[in-house]
Amino acid sequence: MWIIANWKSNKNIAEALDWVGKVGPDLERKENLKVVVCPNYTDIEEVKKAILVGNYPMLVGAQDLSAFDNGPYTGEESARILKELVDLVILGHSERRENCSETDQIVEEKVKRALEHDIIPLVCVQNKETPVPENVKLVAFEPVFAIGTGNPDNSEDASKVAESFKEKYGPASAGLEVLYGGSVDSQNAKAFLQQENISGLLIGTSSLDPQEFIKIVEVAYQFI
Ligand code: PGA
């Protein structure tokens, strides 16, 4: 099971460290639960260090990476460089598709870069038709209407979509895991986590507050 915090463009370094200092000590080490925090690029190194020093059971992810390899690509963050600090990367988020003109082809290239450098690509899919690139094992179903609106999808409908992805990509990518994201909070987390096709949560707004995030992780403990 996965509980993943997507901070988006929110916390500066001091705020990020405050969060890690509050959440880290409250996390229990569980074999079947991976807690991942995805900060801004500028926070990643400090967050990683704080997690190592505190020996907290938490992984660090990035919110994006470059479709290019290392080289003359000003402003880009390559997978080779990010691999020094992160284990996972969120790709194809609807906010990047909408605000940064990210296409399915670009997402596919980014997935390749991530896999070349041993970073787990978490691909966000917005509906049943969104393609999942080859060799992807982790997907987050995030209907656009549910993102940041306080209006989550119905958990049973989300589970059906998750099931359809597993069926569609099952034989090609055995063990595909599907997460749900979109207005998850500590009140509704249980409804999603109890669905057998849903393997975890991708959390934006509710991940920013340490206490609320810890409450969501505590809900997850019931399902592992
Ligand atoms: P939200 O964002 O939890 O604020 O809806 C989720 C996401 O965009 O990943």
GROMACS .gro file of C-alpha atoms and ligand atoms in nm:
model
  233
    1MET     CA    1   0.000   0.000   0.000
    2TRP     CA    2   0.111   0.356  -0.082
    3ILE     CA    3   0.037   0.687   0.087
    4ILE     CA    4   0.191   0.964  -0.122
    5ALA     CA    5   0.204   1.335  -0.041
    6ASN     CA    6   0.205   1.567  -0.342
    7TRP     CA    7   0.291   1.908  -0.201
    8LYS     CA    8   0.275   2.072  -0.544
    9SER     CA    9   0.427   2.423  -0.540
   10ASN     CA   10   0.372   2.513  -0.178
   11LYS     CA   11   0.637   2.465   0.089
   12ASN     CA   12   0.969   2.645   0.123
   13ILE     CA   13   1.260   2.468   0.293
   14ALA     CA   14   1.173   2.580   0.647
   15GLU     CA   15   0.811   2.471   0.603
   16ALA     CA   16   0.918   2.141   0.451
   17LEU     CA   17   1.152   2.067   0.742
   18ASP     CA   18   0.885   2.159   0.993
   19TRP     CA   19   0.652   1.905   0.827
   20VAL     CA   20   0.912   1.627   0.826
   21GLY     CA   21   0.993   1.698   1.192
   22LYS     CA   22   0.626   1.657   1.284
   23VAL     CA   23   0.529   1.365   1.060
   24GLY     CA   24   0.848   1.156   1.072
   25PRO     CA   25   0.849   1.066   1.443
   26ASP     CA   26   0.483   0.961   1.428
   27LEU     CA   27   0.526   0.709   1.145
   28GLU     CA   28   0.543   0.340   1.225
   29ARG     CA   29   0.767   0.119   1.012
   30LYS     CA   30   0.539  -0.124   0.830
   31GLU     CA   31   0.654  -0.372   0.571
   32ASN     CA   32   0.352  -0.331   0.345
   33LEU     CA   33   0.314   0.045   0.362
   34LYS     CA   34   0.523   0.295   0.170
   35VAL     CA   35   0.487   0.658   0.273
   36VAL     CA   36   0.631   0.895   0.015
   37VAL     CA   37   0.666   1.273   0.022
   38CYS     CA   38   0.706   1.466  -0.304
   39PRO     CA   39   0.839   1.819  -0.235
   40ASN     CA   40   0.952   2.100  -0.466
   41TYR     CA   41   1.291   2.040  -0.629
   42THR     CA   42   1.453   2.297  -0.400
   43ASP     CA   43   1.329   2.116  -0.087
   44ILE     CA   44   1.419   1.763  -0.193
   45GLU     CA   45   1.775   1.750  -0.064
   46GLU     CA   46   1.693   1.897   0.277
   47VAL     CA   47   1.390   1.671   0.315
   48LYS     CA   48   1.597   1.367   0.222
   49LYS     CA   49   1.866   1.457   0.477
   50ALA     CA   50   1.609   1.513   0.753
   51ILE     CA   51   1.452   1.173   0.682
   52LEU     CA   52   1.792   1.001   0.691
   53VAL     CA   53   1.901   1.174   1.011
   54GLY     CA   54   1.569   1.094   1.181
   55ASN     CA   55   1.566   0.741   1.035
   56TYR     CA   56   1.201   0.790   0.946
   57PRO     CA   57   1.017   0.526   0.737
   58MET     CA   58   0.954   0.762   0.448
   59LEU     CA   59   1.067   0.781   0.087
   60VAL     CA   60   1.119   1.094  -0.120
   61GLY     CA   61   0.974   1.150  -0.465
   62ALA     CA   62   0.983   1.427  -0.726
   63GLN     CA   63   0.679   1.591  -0.886
   64ASP     CA   64   0.826   1.575  -1.236
   65LEU     CA   65   1.148   1.510  -1.425
   66SER     CA   66   1.297   1.596  -1.761
   67ALA     CA   67   1.205   1.410  -2.078
   68PHE     CA   68   1.571   1.465  -2.181
   69ASP     CA   69   1.887   1.299  -2.061
   70ASN     CA   70   2.167   1.504  -1.910
   71GLY     CA   71   2.292   1.777  -2.142
   72PRO     CA   72   2.220   2.126  -2.276
   73TYR     CA   73   1.865   2.154  -2.142
   74THR     CA   74   1.847   2.471  -1.934
   75GLY     CA   75   1.608   2.450  -1.643
   76GLU     CA   76   1.550   2.077  -1.672
   77GLU     CA   77   1.599   1.824  -1.391
   78SER     CA   78   1.732   1.499  -1.533
   79ALA     CA   79   1.651   1.153  -1.401
   80ARG     CA   80   2.021   1.076  -1.356
   81ILE     CA   81   2.066   1.371  -1.121
   82LEU     CA   82   1.736   1.322  -0.938
   83LYS     CA   83   1.814   0.957  -0.874
   84GLU     CA   84   2.069   1.067  -0.615
   85LEU     CA   85   1.777   1.183  -0.399
   86VAL     CA   86   1.446   1.030  -0.506
   87ASP     CA   87   1.293   0.684  -0.542
   88LEU     CA   88   0.973   0.781  -0.724
   89VAL     CA   89   0.844   1.048  -0.960
   90ILE     CA   90   0.490   1.170  -1.026
   91LEU     CA   91   0.436   1.194  -1.403
   92GLY     CA   92   0.147   1.310  -1.619
   93HIS     CA   93  -0.036   1.503  -1.348
   94SER     CA   94  -0.339   1.683  -1.493
   95GLU     CA   95  -0.196   2.017  -1.375
   96ARG     CA   96   0.113   1.958  -1.592
   97ARG     CA   97  -0.097   1.836  -1.883
   98GLU     CA   98  -0.308   2.152  -1.862
   99ASN     CA   99  -0.057   2.421  -1.758
  100CYS     CA  100   0.260   2.289  -1.924
  101SER     CA  101   0.111   2.130  -2.239
  102GLU     CA  102   0.236   1.788  -2.135
  103THR     CA  103   0.115   1.525  -2.384
  104ASP     CA  104   0.089   1.147  -2.360
  105GLN     CA  105   0.405   1.129  -2.575
  106ILE     CA  106   0.600   1.349  -2.335
  107VAL     CA  107   0.478   1.142  -2.040
  108GLU     CA  108   0.598   0.830  -2.223
  109GLU     CA  109   0.946   0.982  -2.271
  110LYS     CA  110   0.964   1.081  -1.906
  111VAL     CA  111   0.865   0.730  -1.801
  112LYS     CA  112   1.155   0.596  -2.009
  113ARG     CA  113   1.402   0.836  -1.842
  114ALA     CA  114   1.272   0.738  -1.497
  115LEU     CA  115   1.302   0.365  -1.568
  116GLU     CA  116   1.652   0.405  -1.716
  117HIS     CA  117   1.761   0.551  -1.385
  118ASP     CA  118   1.569   0.319  -1.157
  119ILE     CA  119   1.313   0.574  -1.040
  120ILE     CA  120   0.956   0.441  -0.997
  121PRO     CA  121   0.724   0.626  -1.236
  122LEU     CA  122   0.383   0.698  -1.082
  123VAL     CA  123   0.168   0.789  -1.381
  124CYS     CA  124  -0.146   0.995  -1.323
  125VAL     CA  125  -0.442   0.895  -1.538
  126GLN     CA  126  -0.745   1.119  -1.564
  127ASN     CA  127  -0.995   0.876  -1.716
  128LYS     CA  128  -1.023   0.524  -1.852
  129GLU     CA  129  -0.878   0.630  -2.187
  130THR     CA  130  -0.552   0.780  -2.057
  131PRO     CA  131  -0.274   0.555  -2.189
  132VAL     CA  132  -0.033   0.390  -1.947
  133PRO     CA  133   0.318   0.367  -2.095
  134GLU     CA  134   0.498   0.034  -2.114
  135ASN     CA  135   0.655  -0.109  -1.796
  136VAL     CA  136   0.464   0.123  -1.565
  137LYS     CA  137   0.356  -0.059  -1.248
  138LEU     CA  138   0.208   0.229  -1.050
  139VAL     CA  139  -0.083   0.447  -1.164
  140ALA     CA  140  -0.292   0.710  -0.986
  141PHE     CA  141  -0.648   0.758  -1.103
  142GLU     CA  142  -0.720   1.128  -1.052
  143PRO     CA  143  -1.041   1.256  -1.214
  144VAL     CA  144  -0.994   1.627  -1.286
  145PHE     CA  145  -1.323   1.731  -1.123
  146ALA     CA  146  -1.198   1.590  -0.791
  147ILE     CA  147  -0.858   1.761  -0.775
  148GLY     CA  148  -0.842   2.037  -0.516
  149THR     CA  149  -1.220   2.082  -0.518
  150GLY     CA  150  -1.326   1.908  -0.199
  151ASN     CA  151  -1.544   1.692  -0.422
  152PRO     CA  152  -1.390   1.342  -0.433
  153ASP     CA  153  -1.501   1.070  -0.669
  154ASN     CA  154  -1.735   0.803  -0.541
  155SER     CA  155  -1.507   0.532  -0.400
  156GLU     CA  156  -1.692   0.249  -0.572
  157ASP     CA  157  -1.675   0.424  -0.909
  158ALA     CA  158  -1.304   0.487  -0.854
  159SER     CA  159  -1.256   0.120  -0.775
  160LYS     CA  160  -1.429   0.024  -1.102
  161VAL     CA  161  -1.196   0.250  -1.298
  162ALA     CA  162  -0.899   0.100  -1.112
  163GLU     CA  163  -1.023  -0.247  -1.201
  164SER     CA  164  -1.054  -0.154  -1.568
  165PHE     CA  165  -0.690  -0.040  -1.573
  166LYS     CA  166  -0.579  -0.363  -1.410
  167GLU     CA  167  -0.773  -0.564  -1.669
  168LYS     CA  168  -0.651  -0.356  -1.962
  169TYR     CA  169  -0.285  -0.357  -1.864
  170GLY     CA  170  -0.285  -0.666  -1.643
  171PRO     CA  171  -0.119  -0.920  -1.872
  172ALA     CA  172   0.121  -0.662  -2.017
  173SER     CA  173   0.228  -0.523  -1.681
  174ALA     CA  174   0.160  -0.786  -1.418
  175GLY     CA  175   0.107  -0.645  -1.075
  176LEU     CA  176  -0.016  -0.303  -1.182
  177GLU     CA  177  -0.113  -0.108  -0.870
  178VAL     CA  178  -0.372   0.170  -0.892
  179LEU     CA  179  -0.395   0.455  -0.642
  180TYR     CA  180  -0.674   0.709  -0.606
  181GLY     CA  181  -0.620   1.085  -0.585
  182GLY     CA  182  -0.854   1.385  -0.572
  183SER     CA  183  -0.979   1.557  -0.253
  184VAL     CA  184  -0.869   1.275  -0.025
  185ASP     CA  185  -0.878   1.363   0.345
  186SER     CA  186  -0.875   1.176   0.676
  187GLN     CA  187  -1.255   1.146   0.666
  188ASN     CA  188  -1.288   0.981   0.327
  189ALA     CA  189  -0.956   0.790   0.309
  190LYS     CA  190  -1.112   0.474   0.451
  191ALA     CA  191  -1.379   0.455   0.179
  192PHE     CA  192  -1.106   0.442  -0.086
  193LEU     CA  193  -0.859   0.220   0.096
  194GLN     CA  194  -1.120  -0.045   0.164
  195GLN     CA  195  -1.174  -0.096  -0.211
  196GLU     CA  196  -0.985  -0.405  -0.319
  197ASN     CA  197  -0.870  -0.249  -0.648
  198ILE     CA  198  -0.723   0.060  -0.482
  199SER     CA  199  -0.368   0.021  -0.352
  200GLY     CA  200  -0.320   0.359  -0.191
  201LEU     CA  201  -0.369   0.734  -0.213
  202LEU     CA  202  -0.210   1.036  -0.380
  203ILE     CA  203  -0.286   1.336  -0.163
  204GLY     CA  204  -0.248   1.705  -0.244
  205THR     CA  205  -0.418   1.961  -0.019
  206SER     CA  206  -0.461   1.731   0.282
  207SER     CA  207  -0.094   1.632   0.272
  208LEU     CA  208   0.019   1.988   0.350
  209ASP     CA  209  -0.099   1.978   0.711
  210PRO     CA  210   0.117   1.736   0.915
  211GLN     CA  211  -0.163   1.637   1.155
  212GLU     CA  212  -0.410   1.568   0.875
  213PHE     CA  213  -0.151   1.366   0.683
  214ILE     CA  214  -0.067   1.157   0.992
  215LYS     CA  215  -0.439   1.085   1.037
  216ILE     CA  216  -0.458   0.954   0.680
  217VAL     CA  217  -0.154   0.731   0.738
  218GLU     CA  218  -0.321   0.600   1.053
  219VAL     CA  219  -0.627   0.503   0.846
  220ALA     CA  220  -0.394   0.312   0.614
  221TYR     CA  221  -0.256   0.108   0.908
  222GLN     CA  222  -0.599  -0.060   0.929
  223PHE     CA  223  -0.562  -0.203   0.580
  224ILE     CA  224  -0.216  -0.359   0.587
  225PGA     P1  225  -0.593   1.717  -0.394
  225PGA     O1  226  -0.480   1.692  -0.504
  225PGA     O2  227  -0.573   1.613  -0.288
  225PGA     O3  228  -0.568   1.857  -0.345
  225PGA     O4  229  -0.724   1.704  -0.462
  225PGA     C1  230  -0.447   1.562  -0.544
  225PGA     C2  231  -0.348   1.565  -0.655
  225PGA     O5  232  -0.355   1.659  -0.739
  225PGA     O6  233  -0.260   1.479  -0.666
   0.00000   0.00000   0.00000
